[in-house]
XYZ file of N, CA and C in Angstrom:
450
model
N -25.082 -17.872 51.741
C -26.036 -18.651 50.975
C -25.292 -19.250 49.791
N -25.601 -20.493 49.527
C -24.956 -21.197 48.424
C -26.009 -21.737 47.465
N -25.667 -21.674 46.188
C -26.525 -22.237 45.150
C -25.738 -23.228 44.324
N -26.360 -24.333 44.001
C -25.852 -25.253 42.999
C -26.884 -25.213 41.880
N -26.470 -24.690 40.733
C -27.378 -24.421 39.615
C -27.091 -25.409 38.505
N -28.135 -26.062 38.035
C -27.977 -27.012 36.943
C -28.921 -26.633 35.808
N -28.351 -26.539 34.613
C -29.178 -26.327 33.423
C -29.786 -27.682 33.079
N -31.109 -27.729 32.994
C -31.783 -29.012 32.824
C -32.728 -29.016 31.627
N -32.938 -30.213 31.095
C -33.987 -30.437 30.099
C -35.327 -30.594 30.804
N -35.290 -31.207 32.002
C -36.467 -31.305 32.870
C -35.992 -31.676 34.263
N -36.833 -31.372 35.258
C -36.522 -31.721 36.645
C -37.829 -31.843 37.414
N -37.788 -32.651 38.470
C -38.983 -32.821 39.288
C -38.605 -33.131 40.729
N -39.569 -32.882 41.622
C -39.451 -33.221 43.029
C -40.614 -34.151 43.360
N -40.278 -35.318 43.913
C -41.280 -36.288 44.339
C -41.217 -36.420 45.853
N -42.381 -36.396 46.478
C -42.479 -36.536 47.933
C -43.515 -37.620 48.204
N -43.112 -38.641 48.947
C -44.027 -39.720 49.289
C -44.583 -40.449 48.076
N -43.769 -40.562 47.035
C -44.183 -41.277 45.839
C -45.022 -40.465 44.866
N -45.343 -39.211 45.210
C -46.146 -38.345 44.344
C -45.297 -37.180 43.837
N -45.429 -36.869 42.542
C -44.712 -35.712 41.997
C -45.330 -34.457 42.603
N -44.510 -33.685 43.282
C -44.955 -32.455 43.931
C -44.801 -31.257 43.006
N -43.673 -31.228 42.278
C -43.356 -30.081 41.439
C -42.483 -30.554 40.290
N -42.648 -29.924 39.127
C -41.803 -30.287 37.991
C -41.684 -29.123 37.024
N -40.589 -29.148 36.258
C -40.380 -28.141 35.218
C -39.893 -28.833 33.955
N -40.032 -28.122 32.847
C -39.397 -28.530 31.609
C -38.000 -27.925 31.589
N -37.555 -27.466 30.441
C -36.220 -26.887 30.323
C -36.046 -25.646 31.170
N -34.881 -25.520 31.774
C -34.604 -24.350 32.594
C -33.528 -24.615 33.608
N -33.776 -24.177 34.850
C -32.781 -24.265 35.911
C -33.315 -25.005 37.124
N -32.550 -25.987 37.578
C -32.768 -26.594 38.888
C -31.756 -25.925 39.809
N -32.254 -25.323 40.896
C -31.397 -24.581 41.813
C -31.520 -25.192 43.204
N -30.413 -25.745 43.692
C -30.362 -26.245 45.060
C -29.873 -25.096 45.933
N -30.564 -24.840 47.042
C -30.325 -23.651 47.860
C -29.931 -24.051 49.275
N -28.741 -23.622 49.706
C -28.279 -23.843 51.072
C -28.185 -22.519 51.800
N -28.698 -22.471 53.032
C -28.730 -21.229 53.798
C -27.839 -21.346 55.030
N -27.010 -20.329 55.223
C -26.088 -20.229 56.351
C -26.714 -19.332 57.419
N -26.328 -19.515 58.663
C -26.857 -18.703 59.751
C -26.557 -17.221 59.626
N -25.539 -16.863 58.860
C -25.145 -15.463 58.689
C -25.833 -14.788 57.505
N -26.669 -15.509 56.767
C -27.278 -14.969 55.550
C -28.386 -13.974 55.868
N -28.598 -13.066 54.925
C -29.642 -12.054 55.067
C -30.087 -11.551 53.712
N -30.749 -10.415 53.705
C -31.319 -9.836 52.488
C -30.258 -9.582 51.415
N -29.080 -9.146 51.814
C -28.023 -8.855 50.838
C -27.630 -10.124 50.067
N -27.565 -11.240 50.774
C -27.219 -12.517 50.133
C -28.303 -12.926 49.142
N -29.548 -12.787 49.557
C -30.680 -13.106 48.690
C -30.653 -12.248 47.441
N -30.521 -10.932 47.622
C -30.532 -10.016 46.481
C -29.387 -10.298 45.512
N -28.202 -10.525 46.059
C -27.035 -10.793 45.209
C -27.228 -12.056 44.382
N -27.575 -13.164 45.043
C -27.681 -14.442 44.326
C -28.888 -14.488 43.401
N -30.005 -13.908 43.803
C -31.182 -13.892 42.931
C -30.889 -13.122 41.648
N -30.223 -11.988 41.772
C -29.884 -11.189 40.583
C -28.908 -11.940 39.677
N -27.891 -12.552 40.273
C -26.921 -13.312 39.469
C -27.600 -14.489 38.770
N -28.449 -15.206 39.496
C -29.128 -16.358 38.926
C -29.979 -15.964 37.721
N -30.757 -14.915 37.851
C -31.681 -14.522 36.783
C -30.963 -14.027 35.539
N -29.760 -13.548 35.679
C -28.996 -13.023 34.535
C -27.862 -13.950 34.091
N -27.771 -15.126 34.694
C -26.699 -16.072 34.383
C -26.856 -16.587 32.952
N -25.885 -16.277 32.107
C -25.966 -16.612 30.682
C -25.347 -17.985 30.432
N -26.177 -19.024 30.599
C -25.688 -20.391 30.424
C -26.534 -21.192 29.432
N -27.342 -20.477 28.642
C -28.133 -21.134 27.604
C -27.589 -20.730 26.240
N -27.635 -21.671 25.313
C -27.055 -21.444 23.987
C -27.859 -20.457 23.156
N -27.120 -19.599 22.427
C -27.750 -18.722 21.441
C -27.790 -19.456 20.097
N -28.139 -18.766 19.030
C -28.274 -19.393 17.709
C -26.959 -19.984 17.205
N -25.826 -19.473 17.686
C -24.516 -19.970 17.268
C -23.983 -21.067 18.193
N -24.778 -21.473 19.180
C -24.338 -22.514 20.098
C -23.421 -22.022 21.203
N -23.407 -20.716 21.437
C -22.577 -20.124 22.478
C -23.456 -19.838 23.700
N -22.970 -20.182 24.888
C -23.733 -19.887 26.100
C -23.751 -18.381 26.305
N -24.850 -17.773 25.860
C -24.934 -16.325 25.829
C -26.304 -15.811 26.272
N -27.231 -16.718 26.623
C -28.589 -16.317 26.969
C -28.921 -16.731 28.402
N -29.791 -15.934 29.050
C -30.213 -16.278 30.403
C -31.552 -17.010 30.376
N -32.009 -17.448 31.526
C -33.223 -18.263 31.630
C -34.449 -17.518 31.103
N -34.503 -16.214 31.306
C -35.631 -15.428 30.810
C -35.645 -15.401 29.288
N -34.491 -15.226 28.693
C -34.395 -15.106 27.234
C -34.783 -16.383 26.508
N -34.650 -17.523 27.158
C -35.017 -18.791 26.509
C -36.384 -19.292 26.967
N -37.074 -18.514 27.807
C -38.377 -18.924 28.305
C -38.304 -20.130 29.218
N -37.175 -20.279 29.920
C -36.966 -21.430 30.788
C -37.716 -21.326 32.103
N -37.865 -22.455 32.750
C -38.533 -22.535 34.040
C -37.487 -22.676 35.146
N -37.916 -22.442 36.386
C -37.008 -22.505 37.525
C -37.635 -23.364 38.624
N -36.841 -24.306 39.131
C -37.221 -25.137 40.270
C -36.162 -24.932 41.343
N -36.549 -24.404 42.506
C -35.617 -24.143 43.610
C -35.929 -25.087 44.761
N -34.913 -25.815 45.213
C -35.080 -26.831 46.246
C -34.130 -26.526 47.401
N -34.658 -26.476 48.617
C -33.804 -26.240 49.773
C -32.931 -27.470 50.017
N -31.660 -27.216 50.370
C -30.746 -28.327 50.611
C -29.665 -27.896 51.594
N -29.882 -28.218 52.869
C -28.942 -27.804 53.910
C -27.571 -28.435 53.725
N -27.479 -29.564 53.041
C -26.186 -30.243 52.892
C -25.198 -29.435 52.046
N -25.673 -28.405 51.352
C -24.741 -27.527 50.620
C -23.842 -26.758 51.580
N -24.226 -26.690 52.833
C -23.433 -25.971 53.825
C -22.434 -26.889 54.526
N -22.268 -28.095 54.033
C -21.376 -29.075 54.665
C -19.931 -28.597 54.704
N -19.287 -28.932 55.804
C -17.853 -28.738 55.933
C -17.223 -30.130 55.999
N -16.209 -30.347 55.179
C -15.539 -31.654 55.142
C -14.065 -31.546 55.543
N -13.717 -30.474 56.233
C -12.320 -30.245 56.608
C -11.764 -31.317 57.521
N -12.559 -31.770 58.478
C -12.072 -32.738 59.459
C -12.776 -34.069 59.261
N -12.016 -35.125 59.272
C -12.596 -36.463 59.229
C -13.349 -36.759 57.944
N -14.174 -37.792 58.012
C -14.901 -38.244 56.829
C -16.407 -38.034 56.930
N -16.859 -37.534 58.066
C -18.286 -37.267 58.228
C -18.496 -35.760 58.137
N -19.273 -35.300 57.152
C -19.486 -33.859 57.005
C -20.139 -33.242 58.237
N -19.768 -32.013 58.515
C -20.386 -31.229 59.576
C -21.335 -30.216 58.933
N -22.495 -30.062 59.519
C -23.492 -29.121 58.990
C -23.716 -27.965 59.951
N -22.709 -27.658 60.745
C -22.824 -26.622 61.761
C -23.084 -25.241 61.149
N -22.663 -25.023 59.912
C -22.874 -23.732 59.255
C -24.290 -23.568 58.702
N -25.016 -24.666 58.566
C -26.385 -24.588 58.055
C -27.274 -23.902 59.091
N -28.073 -22.970 58.617
C -28.978 -22.257 59.521
C -30.101 -23.180 59.984
N -30.538 -23.037 61.229
C -31.674 -23.842 61.695
C -32.952 -23.424 60.953
N -33.936 -24.313 60.945
C -35.164 -24.073 60.178
C -35.830 -22.723 60.450
N -35.942 -22.260 61.704
C -36.603 -20.960 61.914
C -35.904 -19.796 61.201
N -34.628 -19.969 60.888
C -33.875 -18.948 60.151
C -33.866 -19.273 58.655
N -33.563 -20.507 58.318
C -33.354 -20.858 56.907
C -34.634 -20.917 56.088
N -35.725 -21.380 56.653
C -36.964 -21.487 55.877
C -37.450 -20.124 55.382
N -37.534 -19.102 56.241
C -37.951 -17.786 55.725
C -36.984 -17.205 54.688
N -35.675 -17.466 54.860
C -34.701 -16.954 53.889
C -34.826 -17.681 52.557
N -35.018 -18.981 52.587
C -35.244 -19.761 51.359
C -36.500 -19.264 50.646
N -37.579 -19.069 51.391
C -38.823 -18.588 50.793
C -38.658 -17.184 50.224
N -37.915 -16.328 50.917
C -37.656 -14.972 50.420
C -36.818 -15.020 49.146
N -35.849 -15.927 49.102
C -35.047 -16.098 47.892
C -35.938 -16.481 46.717
N -36.828 -17.442 46.919
C -37.728 -17.881 45.843
C -38.623 -16.745 45.368
N -39.143 -15.949 46.308
C -39.980 -14.799 45.929
C -39.177 -13.775 45.130
N -37.928 -13.528 45.555
C -37.083 -12.536 44.859
C -36.745 -12.999 43.452
N -36.454 -14.284 43.284
C -36.180 -14.822 41.949
C -37.423 -14.685 41.076
N -38.595 -14.951 41.625
C -39.840 -14.800 40.863
C -40.046 -13.354 40.436
N -39.771 -12.414 41.338
C -39.898 -10.989 41.017
C -38.955 -10.597 39.888
N -37.703 -10.986 40.011
C -36.692 -10.591 39.036
C -36.850 -11.288 37.687
N -37.297 -12.527 37.717
C -37.404 -13.287 36.468
C -38.759 -13.097 35.787
N -39.741 -12.627 36.547
C -41.070 -12.455 35.981
C -41.782 -13.766 35.720
N -41.358 -14.821 36.396
C -41.990 -16.133 36.214
C -42.088 -16.850 37.552
N -43.022 -17.784 37.609
C -43.210 -18.577 38.817
C -41.956 -19.405 39.102
N -41.618 -19.499 40.364
C -40.535 -20.385 40.792
C -41.185 -21.575 41.483
N -40.990 -22.728 40.920
C -41.525 -23.935 41.550
C -40.548 -24.376 42.630
N -41.061 -25.084 43.631
C -40.246 -25.439 44.786
C -40.500 -26.877 45.214
N -39.680 -27.302 46.153
C -39.939 -28.521 46.889
C -40.666 -28.130 48.157
N -40.616 -28.997 49.173
C -41.203 -28.703 50.475
C -40.066 -28.660 51.476
N -39.905 -27.538 52.121
C -38.802 -27.345 53.047
C -38.805 -28.435 54.106
N -37.678 -29.095 54.285
C -37.504 -30.101 55.318
C -38.064 -31.474 54.990
N -38.717 -31.616 53.852
C -39.304 -32.912 53.484
C -38.234 -33.842 52.928
N -38.531 -35.135 52.966
C -37.690 -36.127 52.308
C -38.073 -36.117 50.832
N -37.260 -35.454 50.035
C -37.574 -35.249 48.618
C -36.687 -36.112 47.734
N -37.253 -36.570 46.658
C -36.502 -37.235 45.600
C -36.464 -36.253 44.434
N -35.266 -35.837 44.075
C -35.103 -34.862 42.999
C -34.564 -35.592 41.787
N -35.276 -35.453 40.689
C -34.866 -36.099 39.447
C -34.621 -35.009 38.405
N -33.562 -35.197 37.606
C -33.244 -34.195 36.597
C -32.520 -34.826 35.425
N -32.623 -34.150 34.312
C -31.798 -34.469 33.157
C -30.944 -33.240 32.921
N -29.676 -33.316 33.361
C -28.750 -32.198 33.236
C -28.456 -31.984 31.757
N -28.537 -30.746 31.314
C -28.351 -30.379 29.912
C -26.937 -29.848 29.719
N -26.096 -30.619 29.094
C -24.729 -30.183 28.808
C -23.684 -31.241 29.109
N -23.403 -31.552 30.328
C -23.969 -30.990 31.554
C -23.422 -29.601 31.860
N -24.294 -28.768 32.412
C -23.888 -27.447 32.884
C -24.283 -27.363 34.354
N -23.282 -27.205 35.217
C -23.496 -27.085 36.653
C -22.622 -25.948 37.169
N -23.238 -24.995 37.865
C -22.551 -23.796 38.346
C -22.742 -23.701 39.857
N -21.688 -23.354 40.570
C -21.700 -23.171 42.015
C -21.574 -21.677 42.310
N -22.441 -21.148 43.178
C -22.336 -19.746 43.599
C -22.469 -19.673 45.121
N -21.679 -18.811 45.713
C -21.684 -18.610 47.155
C -21.662 -17.110 47.407
N -22.637 -16.614 48.154
C -22.729 -15.169 48.388
C -21.592 -14.631 49.247
N -20.908 -15.497 49.965
C -19.783 -15.062 50.809
C -18.441 -15.167 50.069
N -18.417 -15.915 48.983
C -17.199 -16.120 48.198
C -17.519 -15.792 46.747
N -17.563 -14.516 46.426
C -18.006 -14.050 45.120
C -16.881 -14.150 44.099
N -16.837 -15.288 43.396
C -15.824 -15.443 42.348
C -16.440 -15.817 41.030
């Protein structure tokens, strides 16, 4: 499972010209699911995400997590995070889990983040053509992969 995490001033998901979901300051999390992912991947990344200290404290040092600043969370499924670009110029998405596998894992990830953070996790619609808009704060963008823990 892969996450692309962006600290945002605000973010939204629009589907069919209508705003489906939006947040103020907090985290926009793009979520990619691999066919090999399971509960361990969800638990690892959800815990890391909720405790990720990327918000400024009173001294301007990134020392606070999303809970400590009262931030919101928007999690959007994005199979393209599983792209492989090793060969040629057209990405391969063979590592992305098919919907019957990835949708339940994405939903479980969102539920686990809500449990750990104690706040609602807003989402997009799995498999929909979504327009994601954000104002990146910093910019701060963090990449996490449950199979490559660095």
